[in-house]
Coordinates of C-alpha atoms in Angstrom, one line a residue:
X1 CA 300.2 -13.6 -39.3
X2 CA 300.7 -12.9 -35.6
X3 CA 299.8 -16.1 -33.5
X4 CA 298.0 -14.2 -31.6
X5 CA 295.9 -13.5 -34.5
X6 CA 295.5 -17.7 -35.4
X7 CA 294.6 -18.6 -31.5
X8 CA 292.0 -16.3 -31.8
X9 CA 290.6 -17.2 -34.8
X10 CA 290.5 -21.0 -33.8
X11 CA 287.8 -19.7 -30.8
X12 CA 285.8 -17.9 -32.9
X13 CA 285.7 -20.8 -36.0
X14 CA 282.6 -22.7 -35.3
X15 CA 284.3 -26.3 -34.9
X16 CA 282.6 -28.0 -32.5
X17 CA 285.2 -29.8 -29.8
X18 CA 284.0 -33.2 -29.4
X19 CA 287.7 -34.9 -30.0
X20 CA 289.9 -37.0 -26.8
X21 CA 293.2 -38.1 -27.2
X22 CA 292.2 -41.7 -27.5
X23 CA 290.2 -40.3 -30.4
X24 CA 293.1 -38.6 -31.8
X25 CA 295.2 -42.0 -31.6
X26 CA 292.5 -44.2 -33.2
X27 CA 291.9 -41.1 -36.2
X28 CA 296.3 -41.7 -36.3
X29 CA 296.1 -45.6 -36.3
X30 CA 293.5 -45.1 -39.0
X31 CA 295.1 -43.2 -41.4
X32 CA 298.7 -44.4 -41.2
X33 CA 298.3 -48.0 -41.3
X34 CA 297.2 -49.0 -44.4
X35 CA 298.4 -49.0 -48.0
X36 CA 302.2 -49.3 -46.2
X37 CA 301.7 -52.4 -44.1
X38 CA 299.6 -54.3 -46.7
X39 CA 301.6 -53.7 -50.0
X40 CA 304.7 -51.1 -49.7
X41 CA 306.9 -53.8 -47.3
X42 CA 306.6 -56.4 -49.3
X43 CA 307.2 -54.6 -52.8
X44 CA 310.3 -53.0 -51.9
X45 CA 311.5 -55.8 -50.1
X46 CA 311.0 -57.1 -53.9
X47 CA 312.4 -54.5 -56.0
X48 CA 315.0 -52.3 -53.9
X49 CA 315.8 -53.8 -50.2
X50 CA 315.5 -57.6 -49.8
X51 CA 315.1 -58.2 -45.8
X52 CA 316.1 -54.8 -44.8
X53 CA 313.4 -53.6 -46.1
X54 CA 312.5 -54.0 -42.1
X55 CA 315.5 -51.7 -41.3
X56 CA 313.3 -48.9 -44.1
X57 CA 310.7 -49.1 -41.7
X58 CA 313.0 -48.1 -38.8
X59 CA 314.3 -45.4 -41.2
X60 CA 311.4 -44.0 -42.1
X61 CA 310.2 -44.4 -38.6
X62 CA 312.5 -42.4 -37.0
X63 CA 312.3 -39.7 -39.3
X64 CA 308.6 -39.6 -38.9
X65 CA 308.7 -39.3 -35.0
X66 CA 311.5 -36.5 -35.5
X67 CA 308.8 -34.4 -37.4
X68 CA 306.0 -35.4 -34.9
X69 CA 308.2 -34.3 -32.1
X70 CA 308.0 -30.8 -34.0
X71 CA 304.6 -31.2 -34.9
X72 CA 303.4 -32.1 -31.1
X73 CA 305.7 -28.8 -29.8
X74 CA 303.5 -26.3 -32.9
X75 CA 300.3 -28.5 -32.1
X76 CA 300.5 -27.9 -28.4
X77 CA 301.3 -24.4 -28.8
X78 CA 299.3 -23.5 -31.9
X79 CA 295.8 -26.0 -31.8
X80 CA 294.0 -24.6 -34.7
X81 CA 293.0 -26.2 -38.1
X82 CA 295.3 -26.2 -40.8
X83 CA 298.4 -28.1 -39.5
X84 CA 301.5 -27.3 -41.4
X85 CA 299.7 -24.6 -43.2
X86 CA 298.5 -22.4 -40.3
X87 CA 302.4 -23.1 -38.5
X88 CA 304.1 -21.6 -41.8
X89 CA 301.9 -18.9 -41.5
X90 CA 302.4 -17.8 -38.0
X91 CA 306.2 -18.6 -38.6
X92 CA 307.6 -17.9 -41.9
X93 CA 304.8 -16.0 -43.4
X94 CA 302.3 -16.3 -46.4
X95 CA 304.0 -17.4 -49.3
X96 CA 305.6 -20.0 -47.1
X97 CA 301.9 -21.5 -45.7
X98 CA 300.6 -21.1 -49.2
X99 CA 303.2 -23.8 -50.5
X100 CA 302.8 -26.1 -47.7
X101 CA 299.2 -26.3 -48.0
X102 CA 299.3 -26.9 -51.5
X103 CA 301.7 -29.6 -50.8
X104 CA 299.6 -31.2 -48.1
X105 CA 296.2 -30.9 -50.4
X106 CA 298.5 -32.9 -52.9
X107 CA 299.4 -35.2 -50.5
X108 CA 295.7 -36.3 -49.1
X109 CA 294.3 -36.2 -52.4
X110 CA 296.2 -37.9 -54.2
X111 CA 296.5 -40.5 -51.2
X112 CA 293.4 -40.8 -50.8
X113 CA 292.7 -41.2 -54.6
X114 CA 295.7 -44.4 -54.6
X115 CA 294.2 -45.4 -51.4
X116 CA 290.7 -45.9 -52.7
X117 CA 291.5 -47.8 -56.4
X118 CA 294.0 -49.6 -53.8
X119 CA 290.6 -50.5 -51.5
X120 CA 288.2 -51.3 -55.5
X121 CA 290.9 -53.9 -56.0
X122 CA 291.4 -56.3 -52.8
X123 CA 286.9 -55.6 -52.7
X124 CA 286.9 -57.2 -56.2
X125 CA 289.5 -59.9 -55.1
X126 CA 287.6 -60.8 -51.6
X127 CA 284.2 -60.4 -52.9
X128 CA 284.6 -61.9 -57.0
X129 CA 283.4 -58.6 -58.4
X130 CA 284.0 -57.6 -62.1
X131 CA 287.2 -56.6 -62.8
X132 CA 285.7 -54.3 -65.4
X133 CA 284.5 -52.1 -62.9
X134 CA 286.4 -52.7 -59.7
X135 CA 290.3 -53.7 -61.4
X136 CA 293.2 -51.2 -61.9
X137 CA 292.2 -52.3 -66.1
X138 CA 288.7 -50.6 -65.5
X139 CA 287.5 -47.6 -67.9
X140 CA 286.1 -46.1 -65.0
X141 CA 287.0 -47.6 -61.3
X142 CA 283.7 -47.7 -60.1
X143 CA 284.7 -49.2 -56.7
X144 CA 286.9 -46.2 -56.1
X145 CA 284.1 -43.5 -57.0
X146 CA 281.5 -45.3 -55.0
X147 CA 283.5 -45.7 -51.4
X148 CA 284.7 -41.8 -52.0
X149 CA 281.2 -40.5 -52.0
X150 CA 280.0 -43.1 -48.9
X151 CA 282.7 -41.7 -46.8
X152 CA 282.0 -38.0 -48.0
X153 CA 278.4 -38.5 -46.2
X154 CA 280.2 -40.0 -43.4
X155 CA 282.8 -37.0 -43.2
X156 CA 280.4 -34.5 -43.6
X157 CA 277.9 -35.5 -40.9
X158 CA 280.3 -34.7 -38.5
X159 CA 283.5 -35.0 -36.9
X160 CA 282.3 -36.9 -34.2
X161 CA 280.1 -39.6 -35.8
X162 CA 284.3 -39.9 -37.8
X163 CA 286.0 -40.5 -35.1
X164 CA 283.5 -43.8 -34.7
X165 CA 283.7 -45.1 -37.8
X166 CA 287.3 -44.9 -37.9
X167 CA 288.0 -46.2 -34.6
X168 CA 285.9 -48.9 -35.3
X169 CA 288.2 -50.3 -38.3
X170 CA 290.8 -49.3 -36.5
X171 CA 290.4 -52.0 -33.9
X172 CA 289.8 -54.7 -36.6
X173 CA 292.8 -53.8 -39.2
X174 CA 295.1 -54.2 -35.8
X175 CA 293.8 -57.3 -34.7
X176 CA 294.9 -58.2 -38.3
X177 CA 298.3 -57.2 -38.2
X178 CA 298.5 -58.6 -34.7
X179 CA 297.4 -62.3 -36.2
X180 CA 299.8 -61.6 -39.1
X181 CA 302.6 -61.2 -36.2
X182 CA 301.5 -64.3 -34.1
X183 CA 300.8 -66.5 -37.2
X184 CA 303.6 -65.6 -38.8
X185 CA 305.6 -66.6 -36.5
X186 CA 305.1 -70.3 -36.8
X187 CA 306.4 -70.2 -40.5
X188 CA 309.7 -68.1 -40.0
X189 CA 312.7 -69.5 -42.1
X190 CA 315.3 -67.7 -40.9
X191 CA 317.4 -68.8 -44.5
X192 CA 314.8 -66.1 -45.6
X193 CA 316.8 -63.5 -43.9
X194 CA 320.0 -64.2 -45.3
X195 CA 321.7 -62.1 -46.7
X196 CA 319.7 -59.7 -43.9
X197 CA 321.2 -56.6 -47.1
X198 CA 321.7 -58.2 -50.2
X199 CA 324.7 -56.9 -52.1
X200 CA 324.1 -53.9 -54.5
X201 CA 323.4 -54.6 -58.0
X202 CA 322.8 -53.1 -61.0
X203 CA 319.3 -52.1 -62.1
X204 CA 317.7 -54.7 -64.2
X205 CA 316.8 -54.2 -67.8
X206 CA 317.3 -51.0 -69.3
X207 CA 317.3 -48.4 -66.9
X208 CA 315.3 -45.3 -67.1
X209 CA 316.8 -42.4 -66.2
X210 CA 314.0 -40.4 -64.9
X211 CA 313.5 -43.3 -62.6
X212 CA 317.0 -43.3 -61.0
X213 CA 317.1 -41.5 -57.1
X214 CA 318.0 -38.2 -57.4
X215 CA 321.3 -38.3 -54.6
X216 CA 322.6 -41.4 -57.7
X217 CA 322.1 -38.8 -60.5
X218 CA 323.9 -36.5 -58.4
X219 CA 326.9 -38.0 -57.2
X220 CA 327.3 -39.8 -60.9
X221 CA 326.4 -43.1 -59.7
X222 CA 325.2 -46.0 -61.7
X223 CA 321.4 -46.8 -61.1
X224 CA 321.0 -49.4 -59.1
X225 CA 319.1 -51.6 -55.9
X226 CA 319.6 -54.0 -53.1
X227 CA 322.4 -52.7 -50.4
X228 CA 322.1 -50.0 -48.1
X229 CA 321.1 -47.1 -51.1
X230 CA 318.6 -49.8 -52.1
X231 CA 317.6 -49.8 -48.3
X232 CA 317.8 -45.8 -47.8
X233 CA 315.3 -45.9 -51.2
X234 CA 313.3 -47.9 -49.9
X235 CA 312.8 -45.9 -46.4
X236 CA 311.9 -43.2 -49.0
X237 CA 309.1 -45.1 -50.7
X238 CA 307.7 -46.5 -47.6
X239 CA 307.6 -43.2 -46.0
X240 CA 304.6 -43.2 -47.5
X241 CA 303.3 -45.6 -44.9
X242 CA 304.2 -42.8 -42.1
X243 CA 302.6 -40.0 -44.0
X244 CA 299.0 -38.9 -42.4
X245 CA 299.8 -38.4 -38.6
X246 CA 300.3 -34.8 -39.3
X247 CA 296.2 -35.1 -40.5
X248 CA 296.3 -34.9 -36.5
X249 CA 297.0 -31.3 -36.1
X250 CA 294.1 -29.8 -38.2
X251 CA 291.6 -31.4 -35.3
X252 CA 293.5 -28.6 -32.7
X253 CA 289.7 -26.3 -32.8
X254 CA 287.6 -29.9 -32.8
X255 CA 290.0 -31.4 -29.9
X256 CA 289.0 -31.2 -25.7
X257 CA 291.8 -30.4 -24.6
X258 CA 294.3 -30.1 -27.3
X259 CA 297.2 -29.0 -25.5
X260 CA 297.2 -32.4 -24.0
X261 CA 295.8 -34.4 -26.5
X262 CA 297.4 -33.2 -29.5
X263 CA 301.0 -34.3 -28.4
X264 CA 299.1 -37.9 -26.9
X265 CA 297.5 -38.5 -30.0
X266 CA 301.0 -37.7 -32.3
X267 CA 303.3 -39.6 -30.4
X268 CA 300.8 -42.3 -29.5
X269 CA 299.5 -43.0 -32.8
X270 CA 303.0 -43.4 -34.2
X271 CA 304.8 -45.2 -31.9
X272 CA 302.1 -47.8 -32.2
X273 CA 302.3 -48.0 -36.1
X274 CA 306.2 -47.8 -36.2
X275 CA 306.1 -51.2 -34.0
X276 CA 303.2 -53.1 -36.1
X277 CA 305.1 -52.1 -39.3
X278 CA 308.4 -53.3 -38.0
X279 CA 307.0 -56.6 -36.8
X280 CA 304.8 -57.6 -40.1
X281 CA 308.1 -56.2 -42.3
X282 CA 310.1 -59.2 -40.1
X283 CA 307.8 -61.6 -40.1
X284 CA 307.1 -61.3 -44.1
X285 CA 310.7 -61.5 -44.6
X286 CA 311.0 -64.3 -42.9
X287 CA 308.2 -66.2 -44.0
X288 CA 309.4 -65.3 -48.2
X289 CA 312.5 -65.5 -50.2
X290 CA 312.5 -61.8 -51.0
X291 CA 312.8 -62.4 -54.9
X292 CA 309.3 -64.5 -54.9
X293 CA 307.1 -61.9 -52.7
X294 CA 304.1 -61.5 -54.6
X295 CA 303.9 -57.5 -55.7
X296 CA 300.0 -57.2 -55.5
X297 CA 299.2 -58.8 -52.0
X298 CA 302.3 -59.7 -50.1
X299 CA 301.0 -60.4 -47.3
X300 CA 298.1 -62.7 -48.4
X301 CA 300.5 -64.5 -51.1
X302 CA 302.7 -65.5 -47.9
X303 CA 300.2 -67.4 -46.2
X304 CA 298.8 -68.7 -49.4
X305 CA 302.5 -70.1 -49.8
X306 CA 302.3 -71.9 -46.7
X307 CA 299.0 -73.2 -47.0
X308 CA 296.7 -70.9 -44.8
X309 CA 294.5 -69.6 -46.8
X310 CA 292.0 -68.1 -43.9
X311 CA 295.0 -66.3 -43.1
X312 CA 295.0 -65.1 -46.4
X313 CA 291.5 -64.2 -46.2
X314 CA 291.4 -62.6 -43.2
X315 CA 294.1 -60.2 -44.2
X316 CA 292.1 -59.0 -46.8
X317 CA 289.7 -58.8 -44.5
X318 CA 291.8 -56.1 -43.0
X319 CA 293.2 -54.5 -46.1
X320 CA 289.6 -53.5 -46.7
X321 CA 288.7 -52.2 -43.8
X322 CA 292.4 -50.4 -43.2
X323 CA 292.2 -49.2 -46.3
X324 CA 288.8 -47.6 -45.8
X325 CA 289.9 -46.2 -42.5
X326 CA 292.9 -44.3 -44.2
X327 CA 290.0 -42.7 -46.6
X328 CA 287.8 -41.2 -44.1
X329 CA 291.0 -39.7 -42.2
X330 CA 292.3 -38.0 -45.2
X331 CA 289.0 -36.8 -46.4
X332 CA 288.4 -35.2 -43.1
X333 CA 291.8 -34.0 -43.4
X334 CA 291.2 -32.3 -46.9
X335 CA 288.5 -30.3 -45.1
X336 CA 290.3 -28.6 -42.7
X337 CA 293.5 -27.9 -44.6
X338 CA 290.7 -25.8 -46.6
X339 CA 288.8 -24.2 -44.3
X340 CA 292.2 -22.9 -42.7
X341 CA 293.8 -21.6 -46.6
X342 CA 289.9 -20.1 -47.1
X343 CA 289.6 -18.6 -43.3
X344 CA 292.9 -16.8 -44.8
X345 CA 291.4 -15.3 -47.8
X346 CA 294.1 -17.9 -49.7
X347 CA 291.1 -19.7 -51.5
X348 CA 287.7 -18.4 -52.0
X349 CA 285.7 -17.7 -48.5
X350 CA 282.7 -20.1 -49.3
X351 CA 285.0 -22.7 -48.6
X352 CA 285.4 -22.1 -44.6
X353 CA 282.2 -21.7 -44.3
X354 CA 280.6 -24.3 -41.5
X355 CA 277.5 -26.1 -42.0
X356 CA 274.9 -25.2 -39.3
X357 CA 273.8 -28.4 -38.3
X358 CA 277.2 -30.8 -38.6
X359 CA 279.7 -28.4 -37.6
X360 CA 282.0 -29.2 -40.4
X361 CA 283.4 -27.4 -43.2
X362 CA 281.1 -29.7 -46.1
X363 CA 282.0 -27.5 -48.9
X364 CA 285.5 -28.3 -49.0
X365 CA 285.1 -31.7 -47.9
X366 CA 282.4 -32.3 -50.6
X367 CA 284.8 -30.3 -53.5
X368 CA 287.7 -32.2 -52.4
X369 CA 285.8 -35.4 -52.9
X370 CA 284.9 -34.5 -56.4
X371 CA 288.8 -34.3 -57.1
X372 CA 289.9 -37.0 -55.4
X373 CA 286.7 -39.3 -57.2
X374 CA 287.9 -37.7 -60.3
X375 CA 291.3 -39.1 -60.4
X376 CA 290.4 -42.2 -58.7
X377 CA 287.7 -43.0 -61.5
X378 CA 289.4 -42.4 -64.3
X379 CA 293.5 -42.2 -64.0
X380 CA 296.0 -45.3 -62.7
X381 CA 297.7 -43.2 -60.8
X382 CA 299.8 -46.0 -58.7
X383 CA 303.0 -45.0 -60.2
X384 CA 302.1 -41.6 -58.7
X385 CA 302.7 -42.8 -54.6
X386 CA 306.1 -41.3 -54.4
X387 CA 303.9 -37.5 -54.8
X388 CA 302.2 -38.3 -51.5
X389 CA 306.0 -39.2 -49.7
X390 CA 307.5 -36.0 -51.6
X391 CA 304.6 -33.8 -50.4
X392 CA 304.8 -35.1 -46.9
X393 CA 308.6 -34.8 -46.4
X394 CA 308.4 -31.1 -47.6
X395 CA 306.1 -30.2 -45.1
X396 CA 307.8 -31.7 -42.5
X397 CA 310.8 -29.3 -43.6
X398 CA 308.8 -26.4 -43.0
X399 CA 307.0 -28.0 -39.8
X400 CA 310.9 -28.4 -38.6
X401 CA 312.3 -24.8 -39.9
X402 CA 308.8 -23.3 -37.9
X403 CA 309.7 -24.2 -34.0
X404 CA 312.9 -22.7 -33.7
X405 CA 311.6 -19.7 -35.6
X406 CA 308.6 -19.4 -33.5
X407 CA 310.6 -19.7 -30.1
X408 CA 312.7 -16.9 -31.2
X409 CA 309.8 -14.7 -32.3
X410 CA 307.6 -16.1 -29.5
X411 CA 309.5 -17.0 -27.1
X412 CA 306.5 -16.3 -24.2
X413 CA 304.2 -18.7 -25.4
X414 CA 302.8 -21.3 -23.8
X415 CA 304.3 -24.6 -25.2
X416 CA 303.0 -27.6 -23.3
X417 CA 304.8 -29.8 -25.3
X418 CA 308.8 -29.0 -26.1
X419 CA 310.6 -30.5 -29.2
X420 CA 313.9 -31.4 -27.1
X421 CA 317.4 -30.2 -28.1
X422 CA 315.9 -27.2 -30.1
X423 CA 317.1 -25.8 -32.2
X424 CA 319.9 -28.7 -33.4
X425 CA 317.4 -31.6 -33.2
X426 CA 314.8 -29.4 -35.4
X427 CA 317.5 -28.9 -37.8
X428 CA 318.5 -32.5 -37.7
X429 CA 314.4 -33.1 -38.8
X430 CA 314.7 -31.0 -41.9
X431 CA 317.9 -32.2 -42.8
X432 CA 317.1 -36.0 -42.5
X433 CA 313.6 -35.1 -44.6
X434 CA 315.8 -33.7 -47.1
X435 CA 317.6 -36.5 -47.3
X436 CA 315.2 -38.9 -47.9
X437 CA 313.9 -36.8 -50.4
X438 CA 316.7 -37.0 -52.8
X439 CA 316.4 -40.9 -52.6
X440 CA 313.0 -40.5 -54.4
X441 CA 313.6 -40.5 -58.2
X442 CA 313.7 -37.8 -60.7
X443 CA 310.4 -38.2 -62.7
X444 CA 309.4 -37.4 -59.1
X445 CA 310.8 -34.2 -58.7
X446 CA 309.9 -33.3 -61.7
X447 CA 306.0 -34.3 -61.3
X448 CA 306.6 -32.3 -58.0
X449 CA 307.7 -29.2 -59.5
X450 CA 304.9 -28.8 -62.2
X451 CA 302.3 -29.1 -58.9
X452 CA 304.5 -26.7 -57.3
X453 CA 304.6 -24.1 -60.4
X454 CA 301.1 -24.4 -60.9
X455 CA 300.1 -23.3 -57.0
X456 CA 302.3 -20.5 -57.6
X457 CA 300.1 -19.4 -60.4
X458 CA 297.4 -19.5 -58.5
X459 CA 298.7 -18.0 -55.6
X460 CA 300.1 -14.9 -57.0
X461 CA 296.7 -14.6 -59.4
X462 CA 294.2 -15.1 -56.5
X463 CA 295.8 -16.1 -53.2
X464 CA 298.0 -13.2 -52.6
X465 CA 295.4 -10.7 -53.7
X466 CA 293.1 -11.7 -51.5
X467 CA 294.9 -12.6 -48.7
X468 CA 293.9 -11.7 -45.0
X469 CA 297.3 -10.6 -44.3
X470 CA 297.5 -8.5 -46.8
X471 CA 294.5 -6.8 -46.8
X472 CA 293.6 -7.3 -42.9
X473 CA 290.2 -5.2 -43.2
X474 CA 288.4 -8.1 -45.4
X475 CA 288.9 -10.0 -42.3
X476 CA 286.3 -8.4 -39.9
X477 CA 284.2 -8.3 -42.8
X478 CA 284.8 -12.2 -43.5
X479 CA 283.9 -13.5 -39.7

């Protein structure tokens, strides 16, 4: 699709733009720090990287603002709904976009799905509510059905009455972190840190083989954790804390000035997480002999440890309301990824269709929900987080293959914002996300690939038939 063609549709969608750049950064705050900060650091300290579990979060961190440096350059140029999606199309063409929305519907949904069963839990641990409906053992996780549909209302009514909510817990789930930092400080044992990368060893018990990285199965290496492929496995797994900024660029057609604000929001947003993360990684490293970190609140267990329990409360204070903040952003997100694949002909057209009043895309904010509420209710899918890194890391890929492509096919347009050292350091990006992908285990591939064959399916029996690009005349007709 000509980006011609995608600028123009953006100014003729509907979305209201009610969105700043401080708005942008709160909506990034919101959805990246979460499930990362409060759990991921301290279970792969645990299980795969001791201390440097701190040096995964540089790792990862780096990574993450390699892709954002692509995504502020296509953001800047390109500020229409759809992210990823709608820079594949204008770039590398349909079959391309098709994949990477799928991916990034996998990744939201089923984020948001671990997210919310993540948010039932510490609400049942905070607030003593039955485990039967609120626990990971629950028939049915109630807890997780009921804050899906609350926020659904909330991300339906409108973008701007989001942005509020979200900024709002924004602002207390970083006061957290920054008393988690301060306190923390007063109970560092720096014997804690030593050894900073504990030796390699082999993987205890009997090993699974579907559960070994993929570069190890490779390269005939025995399965194992702790040293710096322990580390580079864990900066794999706690990519998953970084995932979401991208949710960013769909809000291009809902954004001011998003020329501006688009990059401010990227950069800003991340920058600010990357530091919290680091600092909370050091501190609960510190504060922990890595072997006794406690798996299902890390950061709560710490304190507990050292007798401060209102610490302890008041982080899972925090989770809740981070947690919570990480929900609305990707259900907001989940909208526009499918009002862009719809306003393409890619899904069916009902589904970019903006409600009069709210200015949002409800019907594929509202079907969306269903899914995620779905899988949240009824399926433990924890073991599933390494989907939502795997998802994420393959669209960065194609986010990092799309600005060299598009200078050379474009190389008039305005670009705002330039992703420096193009086209090596766009090249380093996808390399590097590739990388980090093969640290990811096998059963994860694998789960990948079936969600992979099955979008083709559907592609090639509906997508591509239907497609605006292919048939450009249902177009005029659709708008």
């Amino acid at each position: 699709m000509p980006v011609e063609d995608v600028l123009t549709r953006g100014a003729r969608s509907g979305l209201i733009r009610r969105l700043t750049g401080r708005d942008l950064v709160g909506f990034g705050i919101g959805i990246i720090i979460g499930t990362g900060v409060f759990t991921l650091a301290g279970i792969e300290a645990k299980e795969h990287a001791g201390p440097a579990v701190v040096l995964s979060f540089v790792v990862g961190g780096v990574v993450a603002a390699l892709a954002a440096l692509c995504y502020a350059e296509l953001a800047s140029a390109v500020p229409t709904a759809g992210s990823a999606y709608t820079y594949a199309y204008a770039t590398l063409g349909e079959l391309f976009a098709w994949i990477i929305g799928w991916d990034l519907l996998l990744e939201f949904a089923l984020g948001a799905a671990v997210v919310s069963r993540s948010w039932s839990g510490y609400v049942a641990n905070l607030l003593g509510l039955p485990e039967a409906w609120f626990g990971e053992d629950a028939t049915v996780n109630v807890g997780a059905i009921l804050i899906i549909a609350v926020l659904t209302v909330v991300a339906v009514a409108g973008i701007r009455e989001s942005s509020w909510v979200t900024n709002a817990l924004v602002v207390v789930k970083v006061a957290v972190c920054v008393l988690v930092i301060v306190a923390g400080l007063f109970f560092v044992n720096g014997a804690n840190l030593d050894p900073f990368i504990p030796p390699a060893q082999p993987a205890a018990g009997t090993a699974n083989p579907l559960e070994q990285p993929l570069v190890q199965a490779v390269l005939g290496m025995e399965q194992s954790v702790y040293g710096i492929g322990g580390m580079l496995t864990a900066a794999a797994v706690v990519f998953f804390a970084y995932t979401g900024f991208e949710a960013l660029a769909n809000l291009g057609e809902e954004t001011k000035r998003p020329r501006r604000d688009l990059p401010v929001g990227l950069l800003g947003s991340l920058i600010v997480c990357t530091l919290l993360y680091v600092a909370v990684a050091i501190v609960l490293s510190a504060m922990v002999d890595y072997r006794q970190i406690d798996e299902g609140a890390p950061l709560a267990a710490a304190f507990q440890a050292v007798g401060q329990p209102w610490v302890a409360a008041l982080i899972a204070l925090g989770a809740v309301t981070g947690l919570t903040s990480v929900m609305m952003v990707e259900l907001v997100t989940i909208g526009r990824i499918g009002f862009a694949m719809s306003r393409d002909g890619l899904l069916p057209p009902k589904l970019s269709q903006v409600h009069p009043k709210w200015g949002t895309p409800h019907r594929m904010t509202i079907g969306g929900a269903v899914v995620i509420m779905l899988l949240a209710g009824f399926i433990p899918i924890s073991e599933l987080a390494d989907m939502v890194s795997i998802g994420a890391l393959s669209g960065f890929v194609i986010v990092a293959i799309a600005v060299p492509v598009l200078r050379r096919t474009k190389p008039d347009l305005a670009r705002p914002f330039k992703m420096p050292l193009s086209p090596w350091l766009p090249i380093i990006t996808a390399l590097a996300c590739l990388y980090l992908m093969s640290n990811l285990d096998i059963i994860t591939w694998l789960r990948f690939g079936a969600w992979l064959l099955v979008g083709l399916a559907i592609y090639f029996l509906y997508g591509h038939r239907h497609a605006k690009l292919a048939n450009p005349a249902t177009d005029t007709a659709h708008d």
